[in-house]
Every structure is written in structure tokens, then in C-alpha cells.
mmCIF file with all atom_site columns, C-alpha atoms and ligand atoms in Angstrom:
data_model
loop_
_atom_site.group_PDB
_atom_site.id
_atom_site.type_symbol
_atom_site.label_atom_id
_atom_site.label_alt_id
_atom_site.label_comp_id
_atom_site.label_asym_id
_atom_site.label_entity_id
_atom_site.label_seq_id
_atom_site.pdbx_PDB_ins_code
_atom_site.Cartn_x
_atom_site.Cartn_y
_atom_site.Cartn_z
_atom_site.occupancy
_atom_site.B_iso_or_equiv
_atom_site.pdbx_formal_charge
_atom_site.auth_seq_id
_atom_site.auth_comp_id
_atom_site.auth_asym_id
_atom_site.auth_atom_id
_atom_site.pdbx_PDB_model_num
ATOM   1   C  CA  . MET A 1 1   ? 0.066   -0.087 -0.008 1.00 96.00 ? 4   MET A CA  1
ATOM   2   C  CA  . ASP A 1 2   ? 1.378   3.369  -0.884 1.00 97.00 ? 5   ASP A CA  1
ATOM   3   C  CA  . ILE A 1 3   ? 1.720   6.373  1.168  1.00 98.00 ? 6   ILE A CA  1
ATOM   4   C  CA  . ALA A 1 4   ? -1.213  8.933  0.774  1.00 98.00 ? 7   ALA A CA  1
ATOM   5   C  CA  . LYS A 1 5   ? -3.250  10.956 2.617  1.00 98.00 ? 8   LYS A CA  1
ATOM   6   C  CA  . ASP A 1 6   ? -5.541  9.606  5.886  1.00 98.00 ? 9   ASP A CA  1
ATOM   7   C  CA  . ARG A 1 7   ? -3.246  6.435  5.444  1.00 98.00 ? 10  ARG A CA  1
ATOM   8   C  CA  . VAL A 1 8   ? -1.258  5.544  8.847  1.00 98.00 ? 11  VAL A CA  1
ATOM   9   C  CA  . VAL A 1 9   ? 2.298   4.788  8.402  1.00 98.00 ? 12  VAL A CA  1
ATOM   10  C  CA  . CYS A 1 10  ? 4.576   2.390  10.520 1.00 98.00 ? 13  CYS A CA  1
ATOM   11  C  CA  . PHE A 1 11  ? 8.120   3.419  9.912  1.00 98.00 ? 14  PHE A CA  1
ATOM   12  C  CA  . HIS A 1 12  ? 11.882  3.329  11.335 1.00 98.00 ? 15  HIS A CA  1
ATOM   13  C  CA  . TYR A 1 13  ? 14.254  5.759  10.935 1.00 98.00 ? 16  TYR A CA  1
ATOM   14  C  CA  . THR A 1 14  ? 18.163  6.911  11.881 1.00 97.00 ? 17  THR A CA  1
ATOM   15  C  CA  . LEU A 1 15  ? 18.673  10.840 12.289 1.00 97.00 ? 18  LEU A CA  1
ATOM   16  C  CA  . GLN A 1 16  ? 22.208  12.134 11.683 1.00 97.00 ? 19  GLN A CA  1
ATOM   17  C  CA  . ASP A 1 17  ? 23.657  15.308 11.209 1.00 94.00 ? 20  ASP A CA  1
ATOM   18  C  CA  . THR A 1 18  ? 25.269  16.153 7.793  1.00 92.00 ? 21  THR A CA  1
ATOM   19  C  CA  . ASP A 1 19  ? 28.580  15.159 9.975  1.00 90.00 ? 22  ASP A CA  1
ATOM   20  C  CA  . GLY A 1 20  ? 27.581  12.195 10.209 1.00 91.00 ? 23  GLY A CA  1
ATOM   21  C  CA  . HIS A 1 21  ? 26.909  12.211 14.352 1.00 93.00 ? 24  HIS A CA  1
ATOM   22  C  CA  . ALA A 1 22  ? 24.249  10.054 15.165 1.00 95.00 ? 25  ALA A CA  1
ATOM   23  C  CA  . LEU A 1 23  ? 21.044  12.076 16.299 1.00 94.00 ? 26  LEU A CA  1
ATOM   24  C  CA  . GLU A 1 24  ? 18.371  9.615  17.401 1.00 94.00 ? 27  GLU A CA  1
ATOM   25  C  CA  . ASN A 1 25  ? 17.785  6.118  16.552 1.00 96.00 ? 28  ASN A CA  1
ATOM   26  C  CA  . SER A 1 26  ? 14.684  4.466  16.354 1.00 97.00 ? 29  SER A CA  1
ATOM   27  C  CA  . HIS A 1 27  ? 15.955  0.546  15.375 1.00 94.00 ? 30  HIS A CA  1
ATOM   28  C  CA  . ASP A 1 28  ? 16.353  -0.453 18.901 1.00 91.00 ? 31  ASP A CA  1
ATOM   29  C  CA  . GLY A 1 29  ? 12.363  -0.448 20.523 1.00 94.00 ? 32  GLY A CA  1
ATOM   30  C  CA  . GLU A 1 30  ? 9.676   0.643  18.283 1.00 94.00 ? 33  GLU A CA  1
ATOM   31  C  CA  . PRO A 1 31  ? 8.609   2.243  14.876 1.00 96.00 ? 34  PRO A CA  1
ATOM   32  C  CA  . GLN A 1 32  ? 7.405   5.649  14.806 1.00 97.00 ? 35  GLN A CA  1
ATOM   33  C  CA  . VAL A 1 33  ? 3.589   5.527  13.637 1.00 97.00 ? 36  VAL A CA  1
ATOM   34  C  CA  . TYR A 1 34  ? 1.730   8.309  12.313 1.00 98.00 ? 37  TYR A CA  1
ATOM   35  C  CA  . LEU A 1 35  ? -1.200  9.461  10.304 1.00 98.00 ? 38  LEU A CA  1
ATOM   36  C  CA  . HIS A 1 36  ? 0.399   10.876 6.866  1.00 98.00 ? 39  HIS A CA  1
ATOM   37  C  CA  . GLY A 1 37  ? -1.622  14.268 5.816  1.00 97.00 ? 40  GLY A CA  1
ATOM   38  C  CA  . ALA A 1 38  ? -2.359  15.220 9.696  1.00 97.00 ? 41  ALA A CA  1
ATOM   39  C  CA  . ASP A 1 39  ? 0.694   17.597 9.947  1.00 95.00 ? 42  ASP A CA  1
ATOM   40  C  CA  . ASN A 1 40  ? 2.197   15.059 12.340 1.00 94.00 ? 43  ASN A CA  1
ATOM   41  C  CA  . LEU A 1 41  ? 5.580   15.219 10.979 1.00 95.00 ? 44  LEU A CA  1
ATOM   42  C  CA  . LEU A 1 42  ? 8.331   17.615 9.837  1.00 95.00 ? 45  LEU A CA  1
ATOM   43  C  CA  . PRO A 1 43  ? 6.141   19.050 6.851  1.00 96.00 ? 46  PRO A CA  1
ATOM   44  C  CA  . MET A 1 44  ? 9.148   18.511 4.096  1.00 96.00 ? 47  MET A CA  1
ATOM   45  C  CA  . LEU A 1 45  ? 9.619   14.848 5.720  1.00 97.00 ? 48  LEU A CA  1
ATOM   46  C  CA  . GLU A 1 46  ? 6.183   14.125 5.403  1.00 98.00 ? 49  GLU A CA  1
ATOM   47  C  CA  . ASN A 1 47  ? 6.585   14.947 1.835  1.00 97.00 ? 50  ASN A CA  1
ATOM   48  C  CA  . ALA A 1 48  ? 9.287   12.706 1.316  1.00 98.00 ? 51  ALA A CA  1
ATOM   49  C  CA  . MET A 1 49  ? 7.135   9.857  2.741  1.00 98.00 ? 52  MET A CA  1
ATOM   50  C  CA  . THR A 1 50  ? 4.749   10.434 -0.067 1.00 98.00 ? 53  THR A CA  1
ATOM   51  C  CA  . GLY A 1 51  ? 3.883   7.573  -2.598 1.00 96.00 ? 54  GLY A CA  1
ATOM   52  C  CA  . HIS A 1 52  ? 6.941   5.823  -0.785 1.00 98.00 ? 55  HIS A CA  1
ATOM   53  C  CA  . SER A 1 53  ? 5.377   1.702  0.202  1.00 98.00 ? 56  SER A CA  1
ATOM   54  C  CA  . GLU A 1 54  ? 6.210   -1.032 2.518  1.00 97.00 ? 57  GLU A CA  1
ATOM   55  C  CA  . GLY A 1 55  ? 9.718   -2.000 2.468  1.00 97.00 ? 58  GLY A CA  1
ATOM   56  C  CA  . ASP A 1 56  ? 11.106  1.038  0.888  1.00 98.00 ? 59  ASP A CA  1
ATOM   57  C  CA  . ARG A 1 57  ? 14.073  2.570  2.483  1.00 98.00 ? 60  ARG A CA  1
ATOM   58  C  CA  . PHE A 1 58  ? 15.481  6.012  1.652  1.00 98.00 ? 61  PHE A CA  1
ATOM   59  C  CA  . THR A 1 59  ? 16.999  8.825  2.580  1.00 98.00 ? 62  THR A CA  1
ATOM   60  C  CA  . VAL A 1 60  ? 15.539  12.121 3.157  1.00 98.00 ? 63  VAL A CA  1
ATOM   61  C  CA  . ALA A 1 61  ? 18.681  15.425 4.153  1.00 97.00 ? 64  ALA A CA  1
ATOM   62  C  CA  . LEU A 1 62  ? 16.754  18.182 5.410  1.00 97.00 ? 65  LEU A CA  1
ATOM   63  C  CA  . ASP A 1 63  ? 18.311  22.025 5.923  1.00 97.00 ? 66  ASP A CA  1
ATOM   64  C  CA  . ALA A 1 64  ? 17.762  23.004 9.318  1.00 96.00 ? 67  ALA A CA  1
ATOM   65  C  CA  . ILE A 1 65  ? 15.124  26.056 8.111  1.00 96.00 ? 68  ILE A CA  1
ATOM   66  C  CA  . ASP A 1 66  ? 13.395  22.672 6.872  1.00 96.00 ? 69  ASP A CA  1
ATOM   67  C  CA  . ALA A 1 67  ? 13.375  20.927 9.827  1.00 96.00 ? 70  ALA A CA  1
ATOM   68  C  CA  . TYR A 1 68  ? 13.878  22.424 12.995 1.00 94.00 ? 71  TYR A CA  1
ATOM   69  C  CA  . GLY A 1 69  ? 13.695  26.136 12.480 1.00 94.00 ? 72  GLY A CA  1
ATOM   70  C  CA  . VAL A 1 70  ? 17.483  28.178 12.883 1.00 95.00 ? 73  VAL A CA  1
ATOM   71  C  CA  . ARG A 1 71  ? 18.988  29.173 16.021 1.00 95.00 ? 74  ARG A CA  1
ATOM   72  C  CA  . ARG A 1 72  ? 17.293  32.169 17.727 1.00 95.00 ? 75  ARG A CA  1
ATOM   73  C  CA  . ASP A 1 73  ? 19.784  34.253 20.613 1.00 95.00 ? 76  ASP A CA  1
ATOM   74  C  CA  . ASP A 1 74  ? 16.899  35.442 21.742 1.00 96.00 ? 77  ASP A CA  1
ATOM   75  C  CA  . LEU A 1 75  ? 15.817  32.068 22.261 1.00 95.00 ? 78  LEU A CA  1
ATOM   76  C  CA  . ILE A 1 76  ? 18.101  32.268 25.652 1.00 96.00 ? 79  ILE A CA  1
ATOM   77  C  CA  . GLN A 1 77  ? 16.407  34.226 28.004 1.00 95.00 ? 80  GLN A CA  1
ATOM   78  C  CA  . ARG A 1 78  ? 16.790  34.530 32.027 1.00 96.00 ? 81  ARG A CA  1
ATOM   79  C  CA  . ILE A 1 79  ? 13.919  32.818 34.190 1.00 94.00 ? 82  ILE A CA  1
ATOM   80  C  CA  . ALA A 1 80  ? 13.396  32.532 38.001 1.00 95.00 ? 83  ALA A CA  1
ATOM   81  C  CA  . THR A 1 81  ? 13.901  29.366 38.865 1.00 93.00 ? 84  THR A CA  1
ATOM   82  C  CA  . LYS A 1 82  ? 10.843  28.792 40.548 1.00 91.00 ? 85  LYS A CA  1
ATOM   83  C  CA  . HIS A 1 83  ? 9.135   28.986 36.896 1.00 92.00 ? 86  HIS A CA  1
ATOM   84  C  CA  . LEU A 1 84  ? 11.545  25.821 36.021 1.00 93.00 ? 87  LEU A CA  1
ATOM   85  C  CA  . ARG A 1 85  ? 10.454  22.103 36.093 1.00 90.00 ? 88  ARG A CA  1
ATOM   86  C  CA  . SER A 1 86  ? 13.004  19.453 36.300 1.00 87.00 ? 89  SER A CA  1
ATOM   87  C  CA  . ARG A 1 87  ? 13.147  15.452 36.633 1.00 80.00 ? 90  ARG A CA  1
ATOM   88  C  CA  . GLN A 1 88  ? 16.397  15.953 38.296 1.00 77.00 ? 91  GLN A CA  1
ATOM   89  C  CA  . ARG A 1 89  ? 16.110  17.166 42.057 1.00 76.00 ? 92  ARG A CA  1
ATOM   90  C  CA  . LYS A 1 90  ? 18.684  20.151 41.232 1.00 82.00 ? 93  LYS A CA  1
ATOM   91  C  CA  . LEU A 1 91  ? 18.985  22.134 38.216 1.00 88.00 ? 94  LEU A CA  1
ATOM   92  C  CA  . ALA A 1 92  ? 22.135  21.456 36.185 1.00 91.00 ? 95  ALA A CA  1
ATOM   93  C  CA  . PRO A 1 93  ? 23.756  23.021 33.642 1.00 94.00 ? 96  PRO A CA  1
ATOM   94  C  CA  . GLY A 1 94  ? 23.106  20.877 30.341 1.00 92.00 ? 97  GLY A CA  1
ATOM   95  C  CA  . SER A 1 95  ? 20.018  19.642 31.615 1.00 92.00 ? 98  SER A CA  1
ATOM   96  C  CA  . ILE A 1 96  ? 16.265  19.876 30.374 1.00 92.00 ? 99  ILE A CA  1
ATOM   97  C  CA  . ALA A 1 97  ? 14.150  22.074 32.207 1.00 94.00 ? 100 ALA A CA  1
ATOM   98  C  CA  . TYR A 1 98  ? 10.684  22.344 31.401 1.00 94.00 ? 101 TYR A CA  1
ATOM   99  C  CA  . ILE A 1 99  ? 8.722   26.146 31.365 1.00 92.00 ? 102 ILE A CA  1
ATOM   100 C  CA  . GLU A 1 100 ? 4.812   25.975 31.736 1.00 87.00 ? 103 GLU A CA  1
ATOM   101 C  CA  . THR A 1 101 ? 3.415   27.721 28.708 1.00 86.00 ? 104 THR A CA  1
ATOM   102 C  CA  . ARG A 1 102 ? -0.136  28.390 27.214 1.00 89.00 ? 105 ARG A CA  1
ATOM   103 C  CA  . GLU A 1 103 ? 0.313   25.527 24.810 1.00 85.00 ? 106 GLU A CA  1
ATOM   104 C  CA  . GLY A 1 104 ? 2.050   23.585 27.588 1.00 87.00 ? 107 GLY A CA  1
ATOM   105 C  CA  . PRO A 1 105 ? 5.361   22.551 29.073 1.00 89.00 ? 108 PRO A CA  1
ATOM   106 C  CA  . ARG A 1 106 ? 7.892   23.690 27.081 1.00 88.00 ? 109 ARG A CA  1
ATOM   107 C  CA  . PRO A 1 107 ? 11.510  21.981 27.311 1.00 89.00 ? 110 PRO A CA  1
ATOM   108 C  CA  . VAL A 1 108 ? 14.202  24.248 27.747 1.00 94.00 ? 111 VAL A CA  1
ATOM   109 C  CA  . THR A 1 109 ? 18.456  23.672 27.832 1.00 94.00 ? 112 THR A CA  1
ATOM   110 C  CA  . VAL A 1 110 ? 19.700  25.168 31.540 1.00 96.00 ? 113 VAL A CA  1
ATOM   111 C  CA  . LEU A 1 111 ? 23.441  26.820 30.694 1.00 96.00 ? 114 LEU A CA  1
ATOM   112 C  CA  . LYS A 1 112 ? 23.369  28.364 34.026 1.00 97.00 ? 115 LYS A CA  1
ATOM   113 C  CA  . VAL A 1 113 ? 21.822  28.163 37.227 1.00 95.00 ? 116 VAL A CA  1
ATOM   114 C  CA  . GLY A 1 114 ? 22.028  31.494 39.947 1.00 94.00 ? 117 GLY A CA  1
ATOM   115 C  CA  . ARG A 1 115 ? 20.398  31.355 43.699 1.00 92.00 ? 118 ARG A CA  1
ATOM   116 C  CA  . HIS A 1 116 ? 17.255  32.438 42.070 1.00 94.00 ? 119 HIS A CA  1
ATOM   117 C  CA  . GLN A 1 117 ? 17.634  32.574 38.560 1.00 96.00 ? 120 GLN A CA  1
ATOM   118 C  CA  . ALA A 1 118 ? 18.944  30.664 36.046 1.00 96.00 ? 121 ALA A CA  1
ATOM   119 C  CA  . THR A 1 119 ? 19.776  31.308 32.440 1.00 97.00 ? 122 THR A CA  1
ATOM   120 C  CA  . VAL A 1 120 ? 18.017  28.582 29.189 1.00 97.00 ? 123 VAL A CA  1
ATOM   121 C  CA  . ASP A 1 121 ? 18.215  28.138 25.745 1.00 96.00 ? 124 ASP A CA  1
ATOM   122 C  CA  . ALA A 1 122 ? 14.473  27.644 25.020 1.00 93.00 ? 125 ALA A CA  1
ATOM   123 C  CA  . ASN A 1 123 ? 15.624  26.517 21.192 1.00 94.00 ? 126 ASN A CA  1
ATOM   124 C  CA  . HIS A 1 124 ? 14.703  23.371 19.919 1.00 90.00 ? 127 HIS A CA  1
ATOM   125 C  CA  . PRO A 1 125 ? 17.932  21.068 20.663 1.00 86.00 ? 128 PRO A CA  1
ATOM   126 C  CA  . LEU A 1 126 ? 18.031  20.519 16.693 1.00 91.00 ? 129 LEU A CA  1
ATOM   127 C  CA  . ALA A 1 127 ? 18.157  24.053 15.389 1.00 94.00 ? 130 ALA A CA  1
ATOM   128 C  CA  . GLY A 1 128 ? 20.175  25.210 13.363 1.00 94.00 ? 131 GLY A CA  1
ATOM   129 C  CA  . ARG A 1 129 ? 21.509  21.448 12.108 1.00 94.00 ? 132 ARG A CA  1
ATOM   130 C  CA  . ASP A 1 130 ? 20.970  20.346 9.007  1.00 97.00 ? 133 ASP A CA  1
ATOM   131 C  CA  . LEU A 1 131 ? 19.796  16.493 9.270  1.00 97.00 ? 134 LEU A CA  1
ATOM   132 C  CA  . VAL A 1 132 ? 19.824  13.427 7.391  1.00 98.00 ? 135 VAL A CA  1
ATOM   133 C  CA  . PHE A 1 133 ? 17.068  10.825 8.116  1.00 98.00 ? 136 PHE A CA  1
ATOM   134 C  CA  . ASP A 1 134 ? 17.479  7.101  6.571  1.00 98.00 ? 137 ASP A CA  1
ATOM   135 C  CA  . ILE A 1 135 ? 14.255  6.162  6.522  1.00 98.00 ? 138 ILE A CA  1
ATOM   136 C  CA  . GLU A 1 136 ? 12.126  2.389  6.738  1.00 98.00 ? 139 GLU A CA  1
ATOM   137 C  CA  . ILE A 1 137 ? 8.656   2.167  6.152  1.00 98.00 ? 140 ILE A CA  1
ATOM   138 C  CA  . THR A 1 138 ? 7.388   -1.090 7.848  1.00 97.00 ? 141 THR A CA  1
ATOM   139 C  CA  . THR A 1 139 ? 3.386   -0.904 7.535  1.00 97.00 ? 142 THR A CA  1
ATOM   140 C  CA  . VAL A 1 140 ? 1.114   1.613  5.450  1.00 98.00 ? 143 VAL A CA  1
ATOM   141 C  CA  . ARG A 1 141 ? -2.771  0.616  6.306  1.00 98.00 ? 144 ARG A CA  1
ATOM   142 C  CA  . GLU A 1 142 ? -6.116  3.145  6.597  1.00 98.00 ? 145 GLU A CA  1
ATOM   143 C  CA  . ALA A 1 143 ? -6.715  5.344  9.164  1.00 98.00 ? 146 ALA A CA  1
ATOM   144 C  CA  . THR A 1 144 ? -9.237  3.872  11.516 1.00 97.00 ? 147 THR A CA  1
ATOM   145 C  CA  . ALA A 1 145 ? -12.645 6.170  11.533 1.00 97.00 ? 148 ALA A CA  1
ATOM   146 C  CA  . ASP A 1 146 ? -11.543 7.069  15.400 1.00 96.00 ? 149 ASP A CA  1
ATOM   147 C  CA  . GLU A 1 147 ? -7.977  8.084  14.071 1.00 97.00 ? 150 GLU A CA  1
ATOM   148 C  CA  . LEU A 1 148 ? -9.203  10.313 11.553 1.00 97.00 ? 151 LEU A CA  1
ATOM   149 C  CA  . ALA A 1 149 ? -11.301 12.144 13.847 1.00 97.00 ? 152 ALA A CA  1
ATOM   150 C  CA  . HIS A 1 150 ? -8.613  12.383 16.143 1.00 96.00 ? 153 HIS A CA  1
ATOM   151 C  CA  . GLY A 1 151 ? -6.412  13.490 13.679 1.00 96.00 ? 154 GLY A CA  1
ATOM   152 C  CA  . HIS A 1 152 ? -3.211  10.960 14.713 1.00 96.00 ? 155 HIS A CA  1
ATOM   153 C  CA  . ALA A 1 153 ? -2.641  7.727  14.755 1.00 97.00 ? 156 ALA A CA  1
ATOM   154 C  CA  . HIS A 1 154 ? -3.420  4.567  17.600 1.00 96.00 ? 157 HIS A CA  1
ATOM   155 C  CA  . GLY A 1 155 ? -0.210  2.642  17.217 1.00 95.00 ? 158 GLY A CA  1
ATOM   156 C  CA  . ALA A 1 156 ? 0.597   0.290  15.326 1.00 93.00 ? 159 ALA A CA  1
ATOM   157 C  CA  . ASP A 1 157 ? -2.654  -1.855 14.967 1.00 92.00 ? 160 ASP A CA  1
ATOM   158 C  CA  . GLY A 1 158 ? -5.209  1.537  15.581 1.00 93.00 ? 161 GLY A CA  1
ATOM   159 C  CA  . HIS A 1 159 ? -6.116  0.057  18.897 1.00 90.00 ? 162 HIS A CA  1
ATOM   160 C  CA  . ALA A 1 160 ? -4.153  2.366  21.519 1.00 88.00 ? 163 ALA A CA  1
ATOM   161 C  CA  . ALA A 1 161 ? -6.827  4.981  22.792 1.00 77.00 ? 164 ALA A CA  1
ATOM   162 C  CA  . HIS A 1 162 ? -6.064  8.495  23.219 1.00 78.00 ? 165 HIS A CA  1
HETATM 163 ZN ZN1 . LIG B 2 .   ? -7.253  9.702  19.537 1.00 61.31 ? 23  LIG B ZN1 1
#
């Protein structure tokens, strides 16, 4: 079955930067699952998926501007530590913390920690990087009515409820 609008796609991927540094790899776990044509993937990556089918392997190279955008210096900010949530007990430089926003928690990278304030970088960790995806399509199926109504995939078999 070909990848087209309103079909659910499972795929494995590896993600590298253009220097060949490995960034992410799905092959050790479950494949990624998404509903095609519902803005659930990077738009340029979704475009490259269209028309491929089960078993296809291909490479998609994206400039930073077509992936997670360019880095913005104004997203490096000082913020009161009481507004930062962290899974660790103490905020540490290099760790990820979360700021509550109207769109939900937003991850930031902690750069420097003071007594009451911290300097954080709210750029996406992959912002400013040109990326290379190696994609392997594992399955393609029609979306269920629930998935179409929700605008996202419900797992590999369509039965996960959320
Ligand atoms: Zn749902």
C-alpha cells in the first residue's frame, strides 16, 4: 500500500547531522507511527514520504530551515528558577527543564544556574542543524474512523486509545 493522505504509516529511522554524528535511532525500539496528511511530521519529511510503500528505504536530507529552524539568540533567556520544572532534584547546566506555557510544557536547556535565576536556551535542541534521515517504511494501512476524527494515529494496530 502506498503512503497517502488518511493512511497510517509505521517506519524506522536513524537521524544524523551532516557531519555523520548519530542523533536518534528508532531501530532499538518500536517504529514511529503517524497519520499521513495530518501535520504530525515535519512538513518536508512528510512530503518525502508520500508515494513510498512498505519495505522502502530512502534518505531525506533537510536543511535546518526545513527541519527545526535556525537558532535564535533571543530564545536564550534568564528566568526565575521557581518557574522551571525538572525531573532532577537540582537544576544543572546541560540538563533539560520545562517552562509552563499556554501550549503546555516547553523543554529548555539549562545553561547556567544562579541562586534565584537560571539562564536557559529555549531553542529546539536540533535547531540550526542540517539533518539526514534514513527511513525504512515497515507498514502502511488505512486509518480507522477514530484516528481520522482525532487527527493522529492510535498505535501500530490502531487500537491504542488517546
Ligand atoms: Zn486519539
